[in-house]
Amino acid sequence: MASRTYDTASAGTTTLGGVSFWLQQVGVPEPSDALEGDRTADVCIVGGGLTGLWAAYYLKLARPDWDVVVLEREFAGFGASGRNAGWLSSELAGKYGTFARRGGRDAVQAMVRAMNETVDEVLTVCTSEGIDADAHRGGVLRIARNPVEEARLRHELATDAEWDVAAGHRWLSGAEVDARLRMSGAVGAAFNEYGARIHPAKLVRGLAAVVRGLGVRIHEGTEVRSIEAGRAVTSHGTVTAPVVLRCLEGFTAGLPGLRREWLPMNSSLIATAPLPEETWSEIGWEGREVVADGANAYACAQRTEDGRIVLGGRGMLPRYRYASRPDHDGITTSDAVAILTRTLHDLFPMVRDAPIEHGWCGVLGVPRDWTPSMVFDPGTGLGWAGGYVGSGVSTTNLAGRVLRDLVTGVDTPLTRLPLVGHHVRKWEPEPVRWLGVRTMYHLYKAADRREAGGLQRESRLTRLGALITGR
Ligand SMILES: Cc1cc2nc3c(=O)[nH]c(=O)nc-3n(C[C@H](O)[C@H](O)[C@H](O)COP(=O)(O)OP(=O)(O)OC[C@H]3O[C@@H](n4cnc5c(N)ncnc54)[C@H](O)[C@@H]3O)c2cc1C
């Protein structure tokens, strides 16, 4: 196979792209074992990210005699799974009301329980399979920096309590937050114990190695051009299989007929150089919690195993490219790096002198109702999972177990979760979807400015943004 290089660029002293900082750290692999001509399989999985790999893992454990293959255009972990912020948390896209419409209060509680258990499941598999993903289970801290953010986070905790799903969640006072880490302006935080930090590339590459060890062929460098009942057509041949699972999340729009299925949303991250010990003593953050602020367009961060801060922004950057255009090898813009760096300095002024070593981006999938789905039709043998809206690190594992149960035809508590069989209407054609999403994020940013400027209640712009996009 012709070797493929993954491009980098630079913004000042910051390296951009090269797929991601995480993959640069572990080494960007050459795609290997490309498909050579037509073949058959029992299960054909399209996409070698966490969704596809977890599905392969659990299917192979359940049916060791099945021939399971994964088809991957680049290499396992090339997508969001090898680029994310490393939040393994029980947070899930979608509203409780949506789940309740599908199965009442029980469905909401089952969903939250399943997500809590998923965090433990991923950590348990890492231990049992020897995947060293720098995992640290410190929980999730969402930190309020003004009264409106506090009210919003407290409201979320109260909603959890109303649905009786607040176990593991509690409010921390400003002093309690300070004792954990110094974020400027912190007035309190919502803490969720079901959360861990991971190194995304170590997790996804480690899982790929485990899956290969179980006998699954991962044909990398193999682009799927179309999926039909009973087959996946690739640039290298056709795989014929009674079961074909589409696990492409943010790349789904690239397949014929699926452009309006899940909106490919771009997200960027930066990584500082390792910070000196004096800076860490100033910040604290001994618990390695994954951390976000409480804004509408919020920042999320982790303290890495080698003492850096990796920080990304939800909604503060231009996130959706007109007509669903993908990024190029994770190369983000210098503007995105500048915005994230300003945010980092605002949250942690003590790291102002730390070099920003790397900036990169990736794409995730957003369904029209902002709720993930896990679907399998035994009639056609076609299935899919995705649309996790930025909460995919743990949800992909749940999806893998759900797809296993659906494909093997067993009725379990997992197959009765409200995300299962959830069909979502398509996004509007361009330019409506581009305008809608851009407007939503503009409104969120404007709302954050008003709230930070002393507004005493949540800005109405927040609700307007959600209304426009159906969030
Ligand atoms: C910058 C960023 C930060 C994020 N941070 C977090 C976080 O901290 N916590 C969290 O929970 N979630 C986070 N997410 C979301 C999470 O990473 C994703 O939801 C999750 O990784 C999706 O996994 P996946 O396997 O479904 O998709 P992907 O990992 O995107 O995998 C899809 C794979 O399909 C391959 N592919 C594409 N087209 C084809 C084709 N035609 N044929 C064959 N293969 C193809 C791609 O190369 C890719 O490897 C983040 C996402 C991004 C982009």
Coordinates of C-alpha atoms and ligand atoms in Angstrom, one line a residue:
M1 CA 0.0 0.0 0.0
A2 CA 1.3 3.5 -0.8
S3 CA 2.3 5.1 2.5
R4 CA 0.1 8.0 3.7
T5 CA 1.6 11.0 5.5
Y6 CA -0.6 13.0 7.9
D7 CA 0.0 16.7 7.4
T8 CA 0.9 19.2 10.1
A9 CA 1.0 23.0 9.9
S10 CA 2.0 25.6 12.5
A11 CA 0.7 28.8 14.1
G12 CA 3.8 30.5 15.6
T13 CA 5.4 27.8 17.8
T14 CA 2.3 25.7 18.0
T15 CA 2.1 22.6 15.8
L16 CA -1.3 22.1 14.2
G17 CA -2.9 18.8 13.1
G18 CA -0.8 15.7 12.4
V19 CA -4.2 14.1 13.3
S20 CA -3.9 14.9 17.0
F21 CA -1.5 15.6 19.8
W22 CA -2.5 12.3 21.4
L23 CA -1.6 10.3 18.2
Q24 CA 1.6 12.3 17.7
Q25 CA 2.5 11.2 21.3
V26 CA 2.0 7.5 20.7
G27 CA 3.1 7.6 17.1
V28 CA 0.7 8.0 14.1
P29 CA 0.6 4.5 12.6
E30 CA 0.7 3.5 9.0
P31 CA -2.6 2.0 7.8
S32 CA -2.1 -1.8 7.6
D33 CA -3.9 -4.9 6.4
A34 CA -5.9 -3.2 3.6
L35 CA -8.6 -5.3 2.1
E36 CA -7.4 -7.2 -1.0
G37 CA -10.4 -8.0 -3.2
D38 CA -13.8 -9.4 -2.3
R39 CA -14.4 -11.4 0.8
T40 CA -17.2 -12.6 3.1
A41 CA -17.7 -12.2 6.9
D42 CA -20.4 -12.9 9.5
V43 CA -20.3 -9.2 10.7
C44 CA -18.9 -6.3 8.8
I45 CA -18.2 -3.2 10.8
V46 CA -17.6 0.1 9.0
G47 CA -15.4 2.5 10.9
G48 CA -12.5 1.8 13.2
G49 CA -13.3 4.3 16.0
L50 CA -14.4 3.4 19.5
T51 CA -18.0 2.5 18.3
G52 CA -16.8 0.0 15.7
L53 CA -14.0 -1.4 17.9
W54 CA -16.2 -1.9 21.0
A55 CA -18.9 -3.5 18.8
A56 CA -16.2 -5.9 17.4
Y57 CA -14.9 -6.6 20.9
Y58 CA -18.2 -7.6 22.5
L59 CA -19.4 -9.5 19.4
K60 CA -16.3 -11.5 19.3
L61 CA -16.4 -12.3 23.0
A62 CA -20.1 -13.3 22.6
R63 CA -19.5 -15.3 19.4
P64 CA -15.9 -16.4 19.2
D65 CA -16.6 -18.5 16.1
W66 CA -18.0 -15.5 14.1
D67 CA -15.8 -13.9 11.5
V68 CA -15.9 -10.2 12.4
V69 CA -14.2 -7.6 10.2
V70 CA -13.7 -3.9 10.6
L71 CA -13.2 -1.6 7.5
E72 CA -11.4 1.6 8.2
R73 CA -10.5 4.3 5.7
E74 CA -7.3 5.4 7.5
F75 CA -6.2 3.6 10.7
A76 CA -8.1 2.6 13.8
G77 CA -8.5 5.7 16.0
F78 CA -8.0 8.3 13.1
G79 CA -11.4 10.0 13.9
A80 CA -12.8 11.6 17.0
S81 CA -11.8 8.5 19.1
G82 CA -8.1 9.4 18.7
R83 CA -8.5 13.2 19.1
N84 CA -11.0 13.9 21.9
A85 CA -10.6 15.6 25.2
G86 CA -10.3 12.3 27.1
W87 CA -13.5 12.8 29.3
L88 CA -14.8 9.3 30.1
S89 CA -17.9 10.4 31.8
S90 CA -21.5 9.3 32.4
E91 CA -22.7 12.5 30.7
L92 CA -25.0 11.7 27.9
A93 CA -26.5 13.8 25.1
G94 CA -30.3 14.0 25.0
K95 CA -32.9 15.2 27.4
Y96 CA -34.6 13.2 30.2
G97 CA -38.0 14.3 28.7
T98 CA -37.1 12.6 25.4
F99 CA -36.2 9.3 27.1
A100 CA -39.3 9.5 29.3
R101 CA -41.5 9.8 26.2
R102 CA -40.1 6.4 25.2
G103 CA -40.5 4.6 28.5
G104 CA -41.4 6.9 31.3
R105 CA -39.4 7.5 34.5
D106 CA -38.0 4.0 34.4
A107 CA -36.4 4.6 31.1
V108 CA -34.6 7.7 32.4
Q109 CA -33.4 5.9 35.4
A110 CA -32.2 2.9 33.4
M111 CA -30.4 5.2 31.0
V112 CA -28.5 7.0 33.7
R113 CA -27.7 3.8 35.5
A114 CA -26.4 2.3 32.2
M115 CA -24.1 5.4 31.6
N116 CA -22.8 5.3 35.2
E117 CA -22.0 1.6 34.8
T118 CA -20.4 2.3 31.4
V119 CA -17.7 4.4 33.0
D120 CA -16.8 1.5 35.3
E121 CA -17.0 -1.0 32.4
V122 CA -14.5 0.9 30.3
L123 CA -12.1 1.1 33.2
T124 CA -12.6 -2.6 34.1
V125 CA -11.9 -3.7 30.5
C126 CA -8.8 -1.5 30.4
T127 CA -7.5 -3.3 33.5
S128 CA -8.5 -6.8 32.5
E129 CA -7.2 -6.4 28.9
G130 CA -4.0 -4.6 29.9
I131 CA -4.8 -1.3 28.1
D132 CA -2.8 1.4 29.7
A133 CA -4.8 4.5 28.8
D134 CA -3.6 6.8 31.6
A135 CA -7.0 6.3 33.2
H136 CA -7.7 8.2 36.4
R137 CA -11.1 8.1 38.0
G138 CA -11.3 11.6 39.6
G139 CA -14.9 12.5 38.6
V140 CA -16.3 15.4 36.6
L141 CA -16.2 19.0 37.9
R142 CA -18.4 21.6 36.2
I143 CA -17.3 24.9 37.7
A144 CA -19.6 28.0 38.0
R145 CA -17.9 31.3 37.6
N146 CA -20.9 33.7 38.0
P147 CA -24.3 33.5 39.7
V148 CA -26.1 32.5 36.4
E149 CA -23.7 29.6 35.8
E150 CA -24.3 28.6 39.4
A151 CA -28.0 28.7 39.0
R152 CA -27.9 26.7 35.8
L153 CA -25.7 24.0 37.3
R154 CA -27.7 23.9 40.5
H155 CA -30.9 23.6 38.3
E156 CA -29.3 20.5 36.6
L157 CA -28.6 18.9 39.9
A158 CA -32.2 19.6 41.0
T159 CA -33.4 18.0 37.8
D160 CA -31.4 14.9 38.5
A161 CA -32.9 14.8 42.0
E162 CA -36.4 15.1 40.6
W163 CA -35.8 12.1 38.3
D164 CA -34.2 10.3 41.2
V165 CA -30.9 9.9 39.3
A166 CA -28.7 12.2 41.4
A167 CA -26.6 9.4 43.0
G168 CA -22.9 10.4 42.7
H169 CA -23.7 14.0 42.1
R170 CA -23.3 16.8 44.6
W171 CA -22.7 20.6 44.9
L172 CA -19.3 21.8 46.0
S173 CA -18.9 25.2 47.5
G174 CA -16.4 27.7 46.2
A175 CA -14.0 26.8 49.1
E176 CA -14.4 23.1 48.3
V177 CA -13.6 23.7 44.6
D178 CA -10.6 25.8 45.7
A179 CA -9.3 23.0 47.8
R180 CA -9.3 20.8 44.6
L181 CA -8.0 23.3 42.0
R182 CA -7.7 27.0 41.5
M183 CA -9.8 28.2 38.6
S184 CA -10.2 31.9 38.5
G185 CA -13.6 33.2 39.7
A186 CA -14.9 29.8 40.8
V187 CA -18.0 30.2 43.0
G188 CA -19.0 26.5 43.2
A189 CA -19.2 23.4 41.2
A190 CA -21.4 20.4 40.3
F191 CA -19.4 17.3 41.0
N192 CA -20.2 13.9 39.3
E193 CA -18.2 11.0 40.6
Y194 CA -18.8 9.0 37.4
G195 CA -16.0 10.4 35.4
A196 CA -12.4 9.6 34.5
R197 CA -9.6 11.1 32.6
I198 CA -8.2 8.9 29.7
H199 CA -5.5 9.3 27.0
P200 CA -7.7 8.9 23.9
A201 CA -5.0 7.5 21.5
K202 CA -3.8 5.0 24.1
L203 CA -7.4 3.8 24.7
V204 CA -8.4 3.4 21.1
R205 CA -5.1 2.0 19.8
G206 CA -5.0 -0.3 22.9
L207 CA -8.5 -1.5 22.1
A208 CA -7.6 -2.1 18.5
A209 CA -4.7 -4.3 19.5
V210 CA -7.0 -6.3 21.9
V211 CA -9.6 -6.7 19.2
R212 CA -7.0 -7.9 16.7
G213 CA -5.8 -10.4 19.3
L214 CA -9.3 -11.8 19.5
G215 CA -9.1 -12.6 15.8
V216 CA -10.9 -9.6 14.3
R217 CA -9.4 -8.4 11.0
I218 CA -9.2 -4.6 10.9
H219 CA -8.7 -3.7 7.2
E220 CA -7.2 -0.2 7.4
G221 CA -6.6 2.0 4.4
T222 CA -9.9 0.7 3.1
E223 CA -12.5 3.3 2.3
V224 CA -16.2 2.2 2.2
R225 CA -18.0 3.8 -0.7
S226 CA -21.5 2.5 0.0
I227 CA -23.4 0.3 2.4
E228 CA -26.3 -1.8 1.4
A229 CA -28.2 -4.7 3.0
G230 CA -25.7 -7.6 2.9
R231 CA -22.6 -5.8 1.7
A232 CA -20.2 -2.9 2.1
V233 CA -18.6 -1.7 -1.1
T234 CA -15.0 -0.5 -0.7
S235 CA -12.3 1.0 -2.9
H236 CA -10.5 -2.4 -2.6
G237 CA -13.4 -4.9 -3.0
T238 CA -16.8 -5.8 -1.6
V239 CA -17.4 -7.4 1.8
T240 CA -20.5 -9.6 1.8
A241 CA -22.0 -10.2 5.3
P242 CA -25.4 -10.8 6.7
V243 CA -24.8 -8.0 9.3
V244 CA -23.3 -4.6 8.3
L245 CA -22.9 -2.0 11.1
R246 CA -22.2 1.6 10.3
C247 CA -20.0 3.2 12.9
L248 CA -18.9 6.5 11.3
E249 CA -20.3 9.2 13.6
G250 CA -19.0 12.5 12.3
F251 CA -18.0 11.0 9.0
T252 CA -21.4 9.6 8.2
A253 CA -22.3 12.5 6.0
G254 CA -19.5 11.3 3.6
L255 CA -21.6 8.2 2.5
P256 CA -24.1 8.5 -0.3
G257 CA -27.6 9.4 0.9
L258 CA -26.5 10.2 4.5
R259 CA -25.4 13.8 4.1
R260 CA -28.3 15.1 6.3
E261 CA -28.3 12.3 8.9
W262 CA -25.8 13.6 11.5
L263 CA -24.4 17.0 11.3
P264 CA -20.5 16.8 11.3
M265 CA -19.5 19.3 14.0
N266 CA -15.9 20.4 14.4
S267 CA -14.2 20.8 17.7
S268 CA -10.7 21.9 18.5
L269 CA -8.3 21.4 21.4
I270 CA -4.9 22.7 22.5
A271 CA -2.2 21.1 24.7
T272 CA 0.3 23.1 26.7
A273 CA 3.9 22.0 27.3
P274 CA 4.3 20.0 30.5
L275 CA 3.9 22.6 33.3
P276 CA 6.6 23.1 36.0
E277 CA 6.0 21.7 39.5
E278 CA 5.7 25.2 40.9
T279 CA 2.7 25.9 38.6
W280 CA 1.1 22.6 39.6
S281 CA 1.5 23.5 43.2
E282 CA -0.4 26.8 42.5
I283 CA -3.2 25.1 40.5
G284 CA -3.6 22.0 42.7
W285 CA -5.7 19.5 40.6
E286 CA -4.3 16.6 42.5
G287 CA -7.5 14.7 41.9
R288 CA -7.2 14.8 38.1
E289 CA -10.9 15.5 37.7
V290 CA -12.0 16.3 34.2
V291 CA -13.1 19.9 34.4
A292 CA -15.4 22.3 32.6
D293 CA -16.7 25.8 33.3
G294 CA -20.4 26.5 33.4
A295 CA -20.8 28.7 30.4
N296 CA -23.1 27.9 27.5
A297 CA -20.1 27.8 25.2
Y298 CA -18.0 26.1 27.7
A299 CA -14.4 24.9 28.0
C300 CA -13.4 21.4 29.0
A301 CA -10.0 20.3 30.2
Q302 CA -7.9 17.6 31.6
R303 CA -4.6 17.4 33.5
T304 CA -2.6 14.8 31.5
E305 CA -0.4 12.1 32.9
D306 CA 2.7 14.0 31.8
G307 CA 1.6 17.3 33.5
R308 CA 0.0 19.3 30.6
I309 CA -3.3 20.9 30.4
V310 CA -5.4 19.9 27.4
L311 CA -8.3 22.2 26.8
G312 CA -11.1 22.4 24.3
G313 CA -14.1 24.5 23.7
R314 CA -17.7 23.6 23.1
G315 CA -19.4 26.3 21.0
M316 CA -16.8 29.1 21.3
L317 CA -15.3 28.4 17.9
P318 CA -16.7 28.1 14.3
R319 CA -17.7 24.5 14.5
Y320 CA -19.7 23.6 11.5
R321 CA -18.3 23.8 8.0
Y322 CA -20.7 24.6 5.2
A323 CA -22.0 21.6 3.4
S324 CA -20.5 19.2 6.0
R325 CA -16.9 19.6 4.8
P326 CA -14.5 17.5 6.9
D327 CA -11.2 18.8 8.3
H328 CA -7.8 17.9 6.9
D329 CA -5.7 15.7 9.2
G330 CA -6.8 17.5 12.3
I331 CA -5.3 20.8 11.2
T332 CA -7.2 23.5 13.1
T333 CA -7.0 27.2 12.6
S334 CA -4.7 29.7 14.3
D335 CA -7.9 31.6 15.3
A336 CA -9.1 28.5 17.1
V337 CA -5.8 28.2 18.9
A338 CA -5.9 31.9 19.9
I339 CA -9.4 31.7 21.3
L340 CA -8.7 28.5 23.2
T341 CA -5.4 30.0 24.6
R342 CA -7.3 33.1 25.8
T343 CA -9.8 30.9 27.5
L344 CA -7.1 28.8 29.1
H345 CA -5.4 32.0 30.4
D346 CA -8.8 33.3 31.7
L347 CA -9.5 30.1 33.6
F348 CA -5.9 29.5 34.8
P349 CA -3.9 32.8 34.8
M350 CA -0.9 31.0 36.3
V351 CA -0.2 29.2 33.0
R352 CA 0.1 32.4 31.0
D353 CA 3.8 31.7 30.2
A354 CA 3.4 28.0 29.3
P355 CA 3.9 27.3 25.6
I356 CA 1.0 25.9 23.6
E357 CA 2.6 23.0 21.9
H358 CA -0.2 21.6 19.9
G359 CA -3.6 22.5 18.4
W360 CA -5.8 20.1 16.5
C361 CA -9.5 19.4 15.7
G362 CA -11.8 16.6 15.0
V363 CA -15.4 15.9 13.9
L364 CA -18.3 14.5 15.9
G365 CA -21.9 13.7 14.9
V366 CA -24.9 15.7 15.9
P367 CA -28.4 14.4 15.2
R368 CA -31.3 16.7 14.5
D369 CA -32.7 16.1 18.0
W370 CA -29.3 16.1 19.7
T371 CA -30.0 12.5 21.0
P372 CA -27.8 9.5 20.1
S373 CA -29.2 6.3 18.6
M374 CA -28.4 2.6 18.5
V375 CA -30.3 0.7 15.8
F376 CA -30.3 -2.7 14.2
D377 CA -32.9 -4.1 11.7
P378 CA -32.8 -7.9 11.8
G379 CA -34.7 -7.9 8.5
T380 CA -32.0 -6.2 6.5
G381 CA -29.0 -6.9 8.8
L382 CA -28.2 -3.2 8.8
G383 CA -27.4 -1.3 12.0
W384 CA -25.6 1.8 13.3
A385 CA -24.8 3.7 16.4
G386 CA -23.6 7.3 17.0
G387 CA -24.8 10.9 17.3
Y388 CA -23.3 11.2 20.7
V389 CA -22.8 15.1 20.4
G390 CA -19.5 15.2 22.1
S391 CA -20.2 12.6 24.8
G392 CA -19.0 9.6 22.9
V393 CA -16.0 8.3 24.8
S394 CA -18.2 6.3 27.2
T395 CA -21.4 6.1 25.1
T396 CA -19.4 4.2 22.3
N397 CA -18.8 1.4 24.8
L398 CA -22.5 1.2 25.7
A399 CA -23.3 1.2 22.0
G400 CA -20.9 -1.7 21.5
R401 CA -22.7 -3.8 24.1
V402 CA -26.2 -2.7 22.7
L403 CA -25.2 -3.7 19.2
R404 CA -23.9 -7.0 20.4
D405 CA -27.2 -7.8 22.1
L406 CA -29.3 -6.6 19.1
V407 CA -27.2 -8.5 16.5
T408 CA -27.1 -11.8 18.6
G409 CA -30.8 -11.4 19.1
V410 CA -31.0 -11.4 22.9
D411 CA -33.5 -9.3 24.8
T412 CA -31.6 -7.6 27.7
P413 CA -32.0 -4.5 29.8
L414 CA -29.6 -2.8 27.4
T415 CA -31.8 -3.5 24.3
R416 CA -34.7 -1.8 26.1
L417 CA -32.9 1.5 26.7
P418 CA -34.6 4.5 25.2
L419 CA -31.7 5.2 22.7
V420 CA -32.3 1.8 21.1
G421 CA -34.3 2.0 17.9
H422 CA -34.4 5.8 18.2
H423 CA -34.9 7.2 14.7
V424 CA -34.2 10.9 14.1
R425 CA -35.4 13.2 11.4
K426 CA -32.9 14.5 8.9
W427 CA -31.3 18.0 9.1
E428 CA -32.5 20.7 6.8
P429 CA -30.6 21.2 3.5
E430 CA -28.0 23.9 3.2
P431 CA -27.9 26.8 3.7
V432 CA -30.6 26.4 6.5
R433 CA -28.6 24.0 8.6
W434 CA -25.4 26.1 8.4
L435 CA -27.3 29.2 9.3
G436 CA -29.2 27.5 12.2
V437 CA -26.1 26.1 13.8
R438 CA -24.1 29.3 13.4
T439 CA -26.9 31.3 14.9
M440 CA -27.2 29.0 17.9
Y441 CA -23.5 29.3 18.8
H442 CA -23.6 33.1 18.2
L443 CA -26.5 33.3 20.6
Y444 CA -24.7 31.1 23.2
K445 CA -21.7 33.3 23.1
A446 CA -23.8 36.5 23.4
A447 CA -25.6 34.9 26.3
D448 CA -22.3 34.1 28.0
R449 CA -21.1 37.7 27.6
R450 CA -24.3 39.0 29.2
E451 CA -24.1 36.4 32.0
A452 CA -20.4 37.2 32.7
G453 CA -21.3 40.9 32.6
G454 CA -23.5 40.6 35.6
L455 CA -26.9 39.5 34.3
Q456 CA -28.8 38.0 37.3
R457 CA -30.8 35.3 35.4
E458 CA -30.1 33.0 32.5
S459 CA -30.1 35.0 29.2
R460 CA -33.1 34.4 27.0
L461 CA -30.7 34.0 24.1
T462 CA -29.7 30.6 25.5
R463 CA -33.2 29.3 25.1
L464 CA -33.6 31.0 21.7
G465 CA -30.5 29.2 20.5
A466 CA -31.8 25.9 21.7
L467 CA -35.2 26.5 20.1
I468 CA -33.7 27.3 16.7
T469 CA -31.7 24.1 16.4
G470 CA -34.0 21.8 18.3
R471 CA -31.4 21.2 21.0
Ligands
LIG1 C1 -12.2 17.4 19.4 C2 -13.2 16.4 20.1 C3 -13.3 16.3 21.5 C4 -14.1 15.4 22.1 N1 -14.1 15.2 23.4 C5 -14.8 14.3 24.0 C6 -14.7 14.0 25.3 O1 -13.8 14.5 26.0 N2 -15.5 13.1 25.9 C7 -16.5 12.4 25.2 O2 -17.2 11.6 25.7 N3 -16.6 12.6 23.8 C8 -15.8 13.5 23.2 N4 -15.8 13.7 21.9 C9 -16.7 12.8 21.1 C10 -16.1 11.4 20.9 O3 -14.8 11.5 20.7 C11 -16.8 10.7 19.8 O4 -18.2 10.8 19.9 C12 -16.4 9.3 19.6 O5 -15.0 9.1 19.6 C13 -17.0 8.7 18.3 O6 -16.5 7.5 18.1 P1 -16.9 6.7 16.7 O7 -16.1 5.5 16.7 O8 -18.4 6.6 16.6 O9 -16.4 7.7 15.6 P2 -14.9 8.0 15.1 O10 -13.9 7.9 16.2 O11 -15.0 9.3 14.4 O12 -14.6 6.9 14.1 C14 -15.1 6.8 12.8 C15 -14.0 6.1 11.9 O13 -14.6 5.9 10.6 C16 -13.5 6.1 9.7 N5 -14.1 6.4 8.4 C17 -14.7 7.6 7.9 N6 -15.2 7.4 6.7 C18 -15.0 6.1 6.4 C19 -15.3 5.4 5.2 N7 -16.0 5.9 4.2 N8 -15.0 4.1 5.2 C20 -14.3 3.5 6.2 N9 -14.0 4.2 7.3 C21 -14.3 5.5 7.4 C22 -12.7 7.3 10.2 O14 -11.4 7.3 9.7 C23 -12.8 7.0 11.7 O15 -11.7 6.2 12.2 C24 -15.0 14.6 21.3 C25 -14.9 14.7 19.9 C26 -14.1 15.6 19.3 C27 -14.0 15.7 17.8

